[in-house]
mmCIF file of N, CA, C and O in Angstrom:
data_model
loop_
_atom_site.group_PDB
_atom_site.id
_atom_site.type_symbol
_atom_site.label_atom_id
_atom_site.label_comp_id
_atom_site.label_asym_id
_atom_site.label_seq_id
_atom_site.Cartn_x
_atom_site.Cartn_y
_atom_site.Cartn_z
ATOM 1 N N MET T 57 60.605 11.825 17.698
ATOM 2 C CA MET T 57 61.725 12.373 18.438
ATOM 3 C C MET T 57 61.448 13.842 18.757
ATOM 4 O O MET T 57 60.885 14.565 17.953
ATOM 5 N N GLY T 58 61.850 14.255 19.935
ATOM 6 C CA GLY T 58 61.707 15.643 20.310
ATOM 7 C C GLY T 58 60.369 15.982 20.930
ATOM 8 O O GLY T 58 60.226 17.024 21.541
ATOM 9 N N GLU T 59 59.376 15.115 20.769
ATOM 10 C CA GLU T 59 58.069 15.366 21.364
ATOM 11 C C GLU T 59 58.058 14.796 22.776
ATOM 12 O O GLU T 59 58.436 13.662 23.010
ATOM 13 N N LEU T 60 57.646 15.629 23.733
ATOM 14 C CA LEU T 60 57.643 15.200 25.128
ATOM 15 C C LEU T 60 56.333 14.495 25.428
ATOM 16 O O LEU T 60 55.281 15.114 25.504
ATOM 17 N N THR T 61 56.396 13.168 25.574
ATOM 18 C CA THR T 61 55.177 12.387 25.768
ATOM 19 C C THR T 61 55.151 11.622 27.080
ATOM 20 O O THR T 61 54.150 11.011 27.407
ATOM 21 N N GLN T 62 56.248 11.617 27.819
ATOM 22 C CA GLN T 62 56.314 10.915 29.093
ATOM 23 C C GLN T 62 55.773 11.794 30.215
ATOM 24 O O GLN T 62 55.585 12.987 30.046
ATOM 25 N N ARG T 63 55.585 11.204 31.362
ATOM 26 C CA ARG T 63 55.213 11.971 32.551
ATOM 27 C C ARG T 63 56.424 12.600 33.225
ATOM 28 O O ARG T 63 56.343 13.679 33.757
ATOM 29 N N THR T 64 57.558 11.876 33.236
ATOM 30 C CA THR T 64 58.734 12.331 33.967
ATOM 31 C C THR T 64 59.950 12.366 33.060
ATOM 32 O O THR T 64 60.177 11.440 32.281
ATOM 33 N N TYR T 65 60.732 13.441 33.193
ATOM 34 C CA TYR T 65 61.991 13.623 32.469
ATOM 35 C C TYR T 65 63.053 14.022 33.475
ATOM 36 O O TYR T 65 62.766 14.298 34.636
ATOM 37 N N PHE T 66 64.292 14.082 33.008
ATOM 38 C CA PHE T 66 65.408 14.446 33.864
ATOM 39 C C PHE T 66 66.165 15.589 33.203
ATOM 40 O O PHE T 66 66.590 15.483 32.054
ATOM 41 N N VAL T 67 66.266 16.683 33.928
ATOM 42 C CA VAL T 67 66.885 17.900 33.421
ATOM 43 C C VAL T 67 68.276 18.031 34.042
ATOM 44 O O VAL T 67 68.411 18.010 35.270
ATOM 45 N N THR T 68 69.281 18.158 33.192
ATOM 46 C CA THR T 68 70.629 18.431 33.681
ATOM 47 C C THR T 68 70.827 19.934 33.660
ATOM 48 O O THR T 68 70.495 20.600 32.671
ATOM 49 N N LEU T 69 71.336 20.462 34.745
ATOM 50 C CA LEU T 69 71.642 21.883 34.849
ATOM 51 C C LEU T 69 73.136 22.026 35.084
ATOM 52 O O LEU T 69 73.697 21.379 35.970
ATOM 53 N N PHE T 70 73.784 22.857 34.291
ATOM 54 C CA PHE T 70 75.217 23.090 34.392
ATOM 55 C C PHE T 70 75.456 24.575 34.657
ATOM 56 O O PHE T 70 74.874 25.419 33.990
ATOM 57 N N THR T 71 76.318 24.887 35.590
ATOM 58 C CA THR T 71 76.834 26.243 35.768
ATOM 59 C C THR T 71 78.310 26.155 35.444
ATOM 60 O O THR T 71 79.055 25.406 36.091
ATOM 61 N N THR T 72 78.732 26.888 34.438
ATOM 62 C CA THR T 72 80.114 26.785 33.976
ATOM 63 C C THR T 72 81.020 27.792 34.682
ATOM 64 O O THR T 72 80.552 28.668 35.405
ATOM 65 N N ALA T 73 82.302 27.672 34.405
ATOM 66 C CA ALA T 73 83.305 28.598 34.930
ATOM 67 C C ALA T 73 83.536 29.758 33.964
ATOM 68 O O ALA T 73 84.457 30.535 34.158
ATOM 69 N N PHE T 74 82.693 29.887 32.949
ATOM 70 C CA PHE T 74 82.853 30.936 31.941
ATOM 71 C C PHE T 74 81.887 32.085 32.214
ATOM 72 O O PHE T 74 80.736 31.858 32.575
ATOM 73 N N SER T 75 82.345 33.306 31.950
ATOM 74 C CA SER T 75 81.477 34.464 32.188
ATOM 75 C C SER T 75 80.761 34.936 30.921
ATOM 76 O O SER T 75 79.851 35.750 31.006
ATOM 77 N N SER T 76 81.150 34.408 29.759
ATOM 78 C CA SER T 76 80.492 34.798 28.509
ATOM 79 C C SER T 76 80.771 33.743 27.446
ATOM 80 O O SER T 76 81.706 32.938 27.578
ATOM 81 N N MET T 77 80.005 33.779 26.372
ATOM 82 C CA MET T 77 80.258 32.869 25.255
ATOM 83 C C MET T 77 81.596 33.193 24.599
ATOM 84 O O MET T 77 82.272 32.293 24.106
ATOM 85 N N ASP T 78 82.001 34.463 24.620
ATOM 86 C CA ASP T 78 83.324 34.811 24.102
ATOM 87 C C ASP T 78 84.414 34.108 24.899
ATOM 88 O O ASP T 78 85.391 33.627 24.329
ATOM 89 N N ASP T 79 84.248 34.045 26.233
ATOM 90 C CA ASP T 79 85.201 33.316 27.071
ATOM 91 C C ASP T 79 85.257 31.845 26.686
ATOM 92 O O ASP T 79 86.333 31.251 26.630
ATOM 93 N N VAL T 80 84.091 31.246 26.453
ATOM 94 C CA VAL T 80 84.037 29.838 26.057
ATOM 95 C C VAL T 80 84.832 29.638 24.771
ATOM 96 O O VAL T 80 85.695 28.756 24.692
ATOM 97 N N ARG T 81 84.548 30.455 23.773
ATOM 98 C CA ARG T 81 85.203 30.307 22.464
ATOM 99 C C ARG T 81 86.701 30.577 22.543
ATOM 100 O O ARG T 81 87.490 29.951 21.835
ATOM 101 N N ARG T 82 87.104 31.490 23.401
ATOM 102 C CA ARG T 82 88.514 31.854 23.532
ATOM 103 C C ARG T 82 89.287 30.831 24.381
ATOM 104 O O ARG T 82 90.385 30.429 24.026
ATOM 105 N N GLN T 83 88.701 30.389 25.486
ATOM 106 C CA GLN T 83 89.416 29.532 26.434
ATOM 107 C C GLN T 83 89.314 28.042 26.124
ATOM 108 O O GLN T 83 90.203 27.284 26.522
ATOM 109 N N ALA T 84 88.231 27.622 25.482
ATOM 110 C CA ALA T 84 88.031 26.181 25.270
ATOM 111 C C ALA T 84 87.347 25.892 23.937
ATOM 112 O O ALA T 84 86.309 25.233 23.889
ATOM 113 N N PRO T 85 87.930 26.343 22.829
ATOM 114 C CA PRO T 85 87.246 26.164 21.537
ATOM 115 C C PRO T 85 87.040 24.702 21.153
ATOM 116 O O PRO T 85 85.997 24.354 20.597
ATOM 117 N N GLU T 86 88.018 23.839 21.456
ATOM 118 C CA GLU T 86 87.879 22.424 21.094
ATOM 119 C C GLU T 86 86.773 21.767 21.917
ATOM 120 O O GLU T 86 85.962 20.992 21.397
ATOM 121 N N ALA T 87 86.738 22.057 23.216
ATOM 122 C CA ALA T 87 85.694 21.496 24.086
ATOM 123 C C ALA T 87 84.320 21.986 23.642
ATOM 124 O O ALA T 87 83.353 21.222 23.645
ATOM 125 N N PHE T 88 84.228 23.252 23.258
ATOM 126 C CA PHE T 88 82.960 23.812 22.792
ATOM 127 C C PHE T 88 82.485 23.074 21.545
ATOM 128 O O PHE T 88 81.322 22.664 21.466
ATOM 129 N N GLN T 89 83.384 22.858 20.600
ATOM 130 C CA GLN T 89 83.019 22.157 19.363
ATOM 131 C C GLN T 89 82.580 20.729 19.658
ATOM 132 O O GLN T 89 81.565 20.259 19.137
ATOM 133 N N ARG T 90 83.320 20.021 20.515
ATOM 134 C CA ARG T 90 82.951 18.647 20.878
ATOM 135 C C ARG T 90 81.617 18.612 21.617
ATOM 136 O O ARG T 90 80.807 17.707 21.406
ATOM 137 N N HIS T 91 81.378 19.597 22.492
ATOM 138 C CA HIS T 91 80.118 19.681 23.237
ATOM 139 C C HIS T 91 78.937 19.825 22.275
ATOM 140 O O HIS T 91 77.939 19.113 22.395
ATOM 141 N N ILE T 92 79.060 20.722 21.318
ATOM 142 C CA ILE T 92 77.986 20.953 20.334
ATOM 143 C C ILE T 92 77.766 19.695 19.491
ATOM 144 O O ILE T 92 76.620 19.243 19.313
ATOM 145 N N GLU T 93 78.830 19.122 18.965
ATOM 146 C CA GLU T 93 78.712 17.924 18.118
ATOM 147 C C GLU T 93 78.093 16.761 18.889
ATOM 148 O O GLU T 93 77.213 16.066 18.374
ATOM 149 N N ARG T 94 78.541 16.547 20.112
ATOM 150 C CA ARG T 94 78.029 15.441 20.925
ATOM 151 C C ARG T 94 76.551 15.644 21.248
ATOM 152 O O ARG T 94 75.749 14.709 21.136
ATOM 153 N N THR T 95 76.183 16.848 21.640
ATOM 154 C CA THR T 95 74.786 17.122 21.987
ATOM 155 C C THR T 95 73.884 16.944 20.770
ATOM 156 O O THR T 95 72.810 16.339 20.871
ATOM 157 N N ARG T 96 74.319 17.426 19.621
ATOM 158 C CA ARG T 96 73.522 17.253 18.387
ATOM 159 C C ARG T 96 73.388 15.780 18.013
ATOM 160 O O ARG T 96 72.324 15.338 17.585
ATOM 161 N N ARG T 97 74.474 15.017 18.172
ATOM 162 C CA ARG T 97 74.428 13.579 17.868
ATOM 163 C C ARG T 97 73.459 12.870 18.818
ATOM 164 O O ARG T 97 72.613 12.080 18.383
ATOM 165 N N LEU T 98 73.545 13.178 20.106
ATOM 166 C CA LEU T 98 72.642 12.558 21.079
ATOM 167 C C LEU T 98 71.192 12.974 20.840
ATOM 168 O O LEU T 98 70.275 12.176 21.050
ATOM 169 N N HIS T 99 70.982 14.176 20.355
ATOM 170 C CA HIS T 99 69.622 14.607 20.008
ATOM 171 C C HIS T 99 69.116 13.810 18.804
ATOM 172 O O HIS T 99 67.973 13.330 18.808
ATOM 173 N N ALA T 100 69.950 13.655 17.797
ATOM 174 C CA ALA T 100 69.554 12.888 16.611
ATOM 175 C C ALA T 100 69.242 11.440 16.969
ATOM 176 O O ALA T 100 68.370 10.812 16.350
ATOM 177 N N GLU T 101 69.926 10.908 17.994
ATOM 178 C CA GLU T 101 69.685 9.545 18.461
ATOM 179 C C GLU T 101 68.477 9.456 19.394
ATOM 180 O O GLU T 101 68.104 8.359 19.810
ATOM 181 N N GLY T 102 67.889 10.595 19.760
ATOM 182 C CA GLY T 102 66.723 10.604 20.638
ATOM 183 C C GLY T 102 67.055 10.573 22.120
ATOM 184 O O GLY T 102 66.158 10.441 22.948
ATOM 185 N N VAL T 103 68.325 10.705 22.472
ATOM 186 C CA VAL T 103 68.739 10.675 23.876
ATOM 187 C C VAL T 103 68.513 12.031 24.541
ATOM 188 O O VAL T 103 67.972 12.115 25.639
ATOM 189 N N VAL T 104 68.947 13.088 23.879
ATOM 190 C CA VAL T 104 68.739 14.457 24.368
ATOM 191 C C VAL T 104 67.521 15.008 23.638
ATOM 192 O O VAL T 104 67.491 15.042 22.407
ATOM 193 N N LEU T 105 66.515 15.410 24.397
ATOM 194 C CA LEU T 105 65.281 15.907 23.787
ATOM 195 C C LEU T 105 65.337 17.403 23.514
ATOM 196 O O LEU T 105 64.821 17.871 22.504
ATOM 197 N N MET T 106 65.937 18.146 24.432
ATOM 198 C CA MET T 106 66.127 19.586 24.285
ATOM 199 C C MET T 106 67.411 19.955 24.999
ATOM 200 O O MET T 106 67.779 19.308 25.975
ATOM 201 N N ALA T 107 68.079 21.018 24.535
ATOM 202 C CA ALA T 107 69.290 21.485 25.206
ATOM 203 C C ALA T 107 69.564 22.915 24.789
ATOM 204 O O ALA T 107 69.179 23.339 23.701
ATOM 205 N N GLY T 108 70.229 23.651 25.666
ATOM 206 C CA GLY T 108 70.610 25.002 25.318
ATOM 207 C C GLY T 108 71.146 25.764 26.505
ATOM 208 O O GLY T 108 71.205 25.250 27.625
ATOM 209 N N ALA T 109 71.548 26.994 26.230
ATOM 210 C CA ALA T 109 72.093 27.879 27.261
ATOM 211 C C ALA T 109 71.041 28.910 27.661
ATOM 212 O O ALA T 109 70.250 29.355 26.827
ATOM 213 N N PHE T 110 71.052 29.258 28.932
ATOM 214 C CA PHE T 110 70.173 30.328 29.408
ATOM 215 C C PHE T 110 70.724 31.667 28.918
ATOM 216 O O PHE T 110 71.940 31.875 28.911
ATOM 217 N N LEU T 111 69.854 32.566 28.514
ATOM 218 C CA LEU T 111 70.264 33.860 27.982
ATOM 219 C C LEU T 111 70.479 34.897 29.083
ATOM 220 O O LEU T 111 71.075 35.945 28.834
ATOM 221 N N GLU T 112 69.990 34.614 30.265
ATOM 222 C CA GLU T 112 70.155 35.547 31.385
ATOM 223 C C GLU T 112 70.699 34.783 32.576
ATOM 224 O O GLU T 112 70.464 33.579 32.696
ATOM 225 N N PRO T 113 71.367 35.356 33.506
ATOM 226 C CA PRO T 113 71.765 36.770 33.480
ATOM 227 C C PRO T 113 72.970 36.965 32.572
ATOM 228 O O PRO T 113 73.820 36.087 32.455
ATOM 229 N N GLN T 114 73.042 38.089 31.924
ATOM 230 C CA GLN T 114 74.200 38.398 31.100
ATOM 231 C C GLN T 114 75.354 38.760 32.021
ATOM 232 O O GLN T 114 75.157 39.274 33.098
ATOM 233 N N GLY T 115 76.556 38.469 31.617
ATOM 234 C CA GLY T 115 77.708 38.719 32.460
ATOM 235 C C GLY T 115 78.121 37.502 33.251
ATOM 236 O O GLY T 115 79.002 37.578 34.098
ATOM 237 N N GLY T 116 77.445 36.390 33.009
ATOM 238 C CA GLY T 116 77.852 35.098 33.523
ATOM 239 C C GLY T 116 77.442 34.814 34.933
ATOM 240 O O GLY T 116 76.814 35.633 35.566
ATOM 241 N N PRO T 117 77.722 33.639 35.406
ATOM 242 C CA PRO T 117 78.345 32.568 34.632
ATOM 243 C C PRO T 117 77.367 31.955 33.629
ATOM 244 O O PRO T 117 76.157 32.041 33.817
ATOM 245 N N ILE T 118 77.927 31.358 32.588
ATOM 246 C CA ILE T 118 77.100 30.695 31.580
ATOM 247 C C ILE T 118 76.459 29.461 32.222
ATOM 248 O O ILE T 118 77.145 28.642 32.833
ATOM 249 N N SER T 119 75.141 29.344 32.088
ATOM 250 C CA SER T 119 74.398 28.186 32.592
ATOM 251 C C SER T 119 73.664 27.527 31.437
ATOM 252 O O SER T 119 73.158 28.213 30.547
ATOM 253 N N THR T 120 73.623 26.197 31.463
ATOM 254 C CA THR T 120 72.975 25.448 30.397
ATOM 255 C C THR T 120 72.074 24.370 30.977
ATOM 256 O O THR T 120 72.125 24.081 32.174
ATOM 257 N N MET T 121 71.264 23.780 30.116
ATOM 258 C CA MET T 121 70.384 22.686 30.532
ATOM 259 C C MET T 121 70.153 21.736 29.374
ATOM 260 O O MET T 121 70.354 22.088 28.217
ATOM 261 N N ALA T 122 69.779 20.522 29.729
ATOM 262 C CA ALA T 122 69.374 19.528 28.737
ATOM 263 C C ALA T 122 68.276 18.683 29.360
ATOM 264 O O ALA T 122 68.274 18.447 30.567
ATOM 265 N N VAL T 123 67.339 18.232 28.532
ATOM 266 C CA VAL T 123 66.242 17.378 28.980
ATOM 267 C C VAL T 123 66.460 15.996 28.382
ATOM 268 O O VAL T 123 66.646 15.860 27.171
ATOM 269 N N LEU T 124 66.430 14.988 29.270
ATOM 270 C CA LEU T 124 66.650 13.599 28.865
ATOM 271 C C LEU T 124 65.530 12.728 29.420
ATOM 272 O O LEU T 124 64.878 13.093 30.395
ATOM 273 N N ALA T 125 65.324 11.567 28.815
ATOM 274 C CA ALA T 125 64.194 10.711 29.171
ATOM 275 C C ALA T 125 64.449 9.826 30.384
ATOM 276 O O ALA T 125 63.507 9.308 30.962
ATOM 277 N N SER T 126 65.715 9.646 30.789
ATOM 278 C CA SER T 126 65.990 8.784 31.937
ATOM 279 C C SER T 126 67.107 9.371 32.788
ATOM 280 O O SER T 126 67.943 10.143 32.293
ATOM 281 N N ARG T 127 67.139 8.965 34.051
ATOM 282 C CA ARG T 127 68.217 9.406 34.943
ATOM 283 C C ARG T 127 69.562 8.875 34.436
ATOM 284 O O ARG T 127 70.564 9.576 34.466
ATOM 285 N N GLU T 128 69.582 7.642 33.966
ATOM 286 C CA GLU T 128 70.817 7.057 33.458
ATOM 287 C C GLU T 128 71.368 7.860 32.284
ATOM 288 O O GLU T 128 72.577 8.108 32.211
ATOM 289 N N ALA T 129 70.501 8.267 31.370
ATOM 290 C CA ALA T 129 70.936 9.081 30.231
ATOM 291 C C ALA T 129 71.454 10.438 30.713
ATOM 292 O O ALA T 129 72.450 10.944 30.186
ATOM 293 N N ALA T 130 70.798 11.017 31.707
ATOM 294 C CA ALA T 130 71.239 12.304 32.250
ATOM 295 C C ALA T 130 72.604 12.177 32.912
ATOM 296 O O ALA T 130 73.479 13.034 32.733
ATOM 297 N N GLU T 131 72.800 11.104 33.676
ATOM 298 C CA GLU T 131 74.096 10.880 34.331
ATOM 299 C C GLU T 131 75.207 10.697 33.303
ATOM 300 O O GLU T 131 76.302 11.245 33.450
ATOM 301 N N GLU T 132 74.929 9.947 32.246
ATOM 302 C CA GLU T 132 75.921 9.738 31.197
ATOM 303 C C GLU T 132 76.186 11.032 30.434
ATOM 304 O O GLU T 132 77.319 11.314 30.039
ATOM 305 N N PHE T 133 75.150 11.826 30.219
ATOM 306 C CA PHE T 133 75.319 13.114 29.544
ATOM 307 C C PHE T 133 76.290 13.989 30.322
ATOM 308 O O PHE T 133 77.188 14.606 29.749
ATOM 309 N N ILE T 134 76.142 14.018 31.631
ATOM 310 C CA ILE T 134 77.056 14.799 32.469
ATOM 311 C C ILE T 134 78.459 14.210 32.425
ATOM 312 O O ILE T 134 79.438 14.920 32.180
ATOM 313 N N ARG T 135 78.575 12.911 32.656
ATOM 314 C CA ARG T 135 79.897 12.256 32.696
ATOM 315 C C ARG T 135 80.706 12.496 31.429
ATOM 316 O O ARG T 135 81.910 12.712 31.496
ATOM 317 N N GLY T 136 80.043 12.437 30.287
ATOM 318 C CA GLY T 136 80.759 12.544 29.015
ATOM 319 C C GLY T 136 80.873 13.940 28.453
ATOM 320 O O GLY T 136 81.421 14.123 27.360
ATOM 321 N N ASP T 137 80.389 14.935 29.172
ATOM 322 C CA ASP T 137 80.439 16.300 28.637
ATOM 323 C C ASP T 137 81.873 16.822 28.606
ATOM 324 O O ASP T 137 82.586 16.731 29.610
ATOM 325 N N PRO T 138 82.310 17.362 27.479
ATOM 326 C CA PRO T 138 83.682 17.860 27.375
ATOM 327 C C PRO T 138 84.030 18.943 28.401
ATOM 328 O O PRO T 138 85.171 18.990 28.871
ATOM 329 N N PHE T 139 83.087 19.790 28.768
ATOM 330 C CA PHE T 139 83.380 20.827 29.765
ATOM 331 C C PHE T 139 83.528 20.229 31.162
ATOM 332 O O PHE T 139 84.339 20.704 31.961
ATOM 333 N N VAL T 140 82.778 19.184 31.462
ATOM 334 C CA VAL T 140 82.941 18.477 32.734
ATOM 335 C C VAL T 140 84.317 17.815 32.754
ATOM 336 O O VAL T 140 85.064 17.942 33.741
ATOM 337 N N GLU T 141 84.665 17.135 31.683
ATOM 338 C CA GLU T 141 85.963 16.474 31.589
ATOM 339 C C GLU T 141 87.118 17.468 31.729
ATOM 340 O O GLU T 141 88.152 17.150 32.296
ATOM 341 N N LEU T 142 86.923 18.686 31.232
ATOM 342 C CA LEU T 142 87.952 19.727 31.271
ATOM 343 C C LEU T 142 88.003 20.437 32.627
ATOM 344 O O LEU T 142 88.915 21.198 32.898
ATOM 345 N N GLY T 143 87.013 20.190 33.472
ATOM 346 C CA GLY T 143 86.965 20.852 34.771
ATOM 347 C C GLY T 143 86.424 22.271 34.713
ATOM 348 O O GLY T 143 86.680 23.080 35.600
ATOM 349 N N LYS T 144 85.649 22.578 33.677
ATOM 350 C CA LYS T 144 85.111 23.930 33.492
ATOM 351 C C LYS T 144 83.645 24.057 33.888
ATOM 352 O O LYS T 144 82.992 25.044 33.562
ATOM 353 N N VAL T 145 83.114 23.053 34.583
ATOM 354 C CA VAL T 145 81.745 23.128 35.101
ATOM 355 C C VAL T 145 81.852 23.289 36.612
ATOM 356 O O VAL T 145 82.350 22.410 37.312
ATOM 357 N N ALA T 146 81.415 24.443 37.087
ATOM 358 C CA ALA T 146 81.511 24.750 38.511
ATOM 359 C C ALA T 146 80.496 23.961 39.327
ATOM 360 O O ALA T 146 80.739 23.602 40.476
ATOM 361 N N HIS T 147 79.334 23.690 38.731
ATOM 362 C CA HIS T 147 78.267 22.971 39.430
ATOM 363 C C HIS T 147 77.371 22.304 38.392
ATOM 364 O O HIS T 147 77.109 22.863 37.330
ATOM 365 N N HIS T 148 76.916 21.113 38.714
ATOM 366 C CA HIS T 148 75.917 20.454 37.868
ATOM 367 C C HIS T 148 74.971 19.679 38.766
ATOM 368 O O HIS T 148 75.310 19.301 39.890
ATOM 369 N N GLU T 149 73.766 19.493 38.262
ATOM 370 C CA GLU T 149 72.779 18.712 38.998
ATOM 371 C C GLU T 149 71.788 18.118 38.020
ATOM 372 O O GLU T 149 71.676 18.554 36.876
ATOM 373 N N ILE T 150 71.088 17.109 38.504
ATOM 374 C CA ILE T 150 69.998 16.495 37.742
ATOM 375 C C ILE T 150 68.735 16.714 38.546
ATOM 376 O O ILE T 150 68.693 16.417 39.742
ATOM 377 N N ARG T 151 67.707 17.237 37.878
ATOM 378 C CA ARG T 151 66.422 17.452 38.542
ATOM 379 C C ARG T 151 65.342 16.683 37.799
ATOM 380 O O ARG T 151 65.268 16.725 36.576
ATOM 381 N N GLU T 152 64.541 15.978 38.538
ATOM 382 C CA GLU T 152 63.406 15.247 37.967
ATOM 383 C C GLU T 152 62.313 16.265 37.676
ATOM 384 O O GLU T 152 61.983 17.101 38.506
ATOM 385 N N TRP T 153 61.744 16.168 36.479
ATOM 386 C CA TRP T 153 60.766 17.158 36.025
ATOM 387 C C TRP T 153 59.498 16.441 35.566
ATOM 388 O O TRP T 153 59.547 15.435 34.853
ATOM 389 N N SER T 154 58.351 16.955 35.965
ATOM 390 C CA SER T 154 57.070 16.371 35.617
ATOM 391 C C SER T 154 56.443 17.124 34.451
ATOM 392 O O SER T 154 56.257 18.331 34.512
ATOM 393 N N ASN T 155 56.083 16.384 33.414
ATOM 394 C CA ASN T 155 55.450 16.954 32.226
ATOM 395 C C ASN T 155 53.939 16.943 32.416
ATOM 396 O O ASN T 155 53.315 15.890 32.384
ATOM 397 N N MET T 156 53.347 18.110 32.590
ATOM 398 C CA MET T 156 51.902 18.182 32.812
ATOM 399 C C MET T 156 51.090 18.091 31.512
ATOM 400 O O MET T 156 49.884 17.943 31.540
ATOM 401 N N LEU T 157 51.749 18.157 30.363
ATOM 402 C CA LEU T 157 51.036 18.181 29.082
ATOM 403 C C LEU T 157 50.993 16.832 28.381
ATOM 404 O O LEU T 157 50.586 16.754 27.240
ATOM 405 N N ARG T 158 51.394 15.800 29.037
ATOM 406 C CA ARG T 158 51.381 14.473 28.413
ATOM 407 C C ARG T 158 49.970 14.064 28.097
ATOM 408 O O ARG T 158 49.025 14.259 28.734
#
């Protein structure tokens, strides 16, 4: 688990409606907790291979990404995300990514 061995992966990119992590914690603490728990569970199950928030640019908006092994898993990851359900994701997309190190 966690080792990238395929040729192709699917990266979900999220741009949120939050300008800082403080905004996230203040405006949507329950969604944030569910997002973290769900992502960790999906990682433990081998569905999400990597995930995290971009550190730049500071001052927002907060942008995040996750790497998944299939388009279907990426679509489900987006559909079930608590911030998407709450309407706090301004934009999301799935990009097919080629692993040159396989």
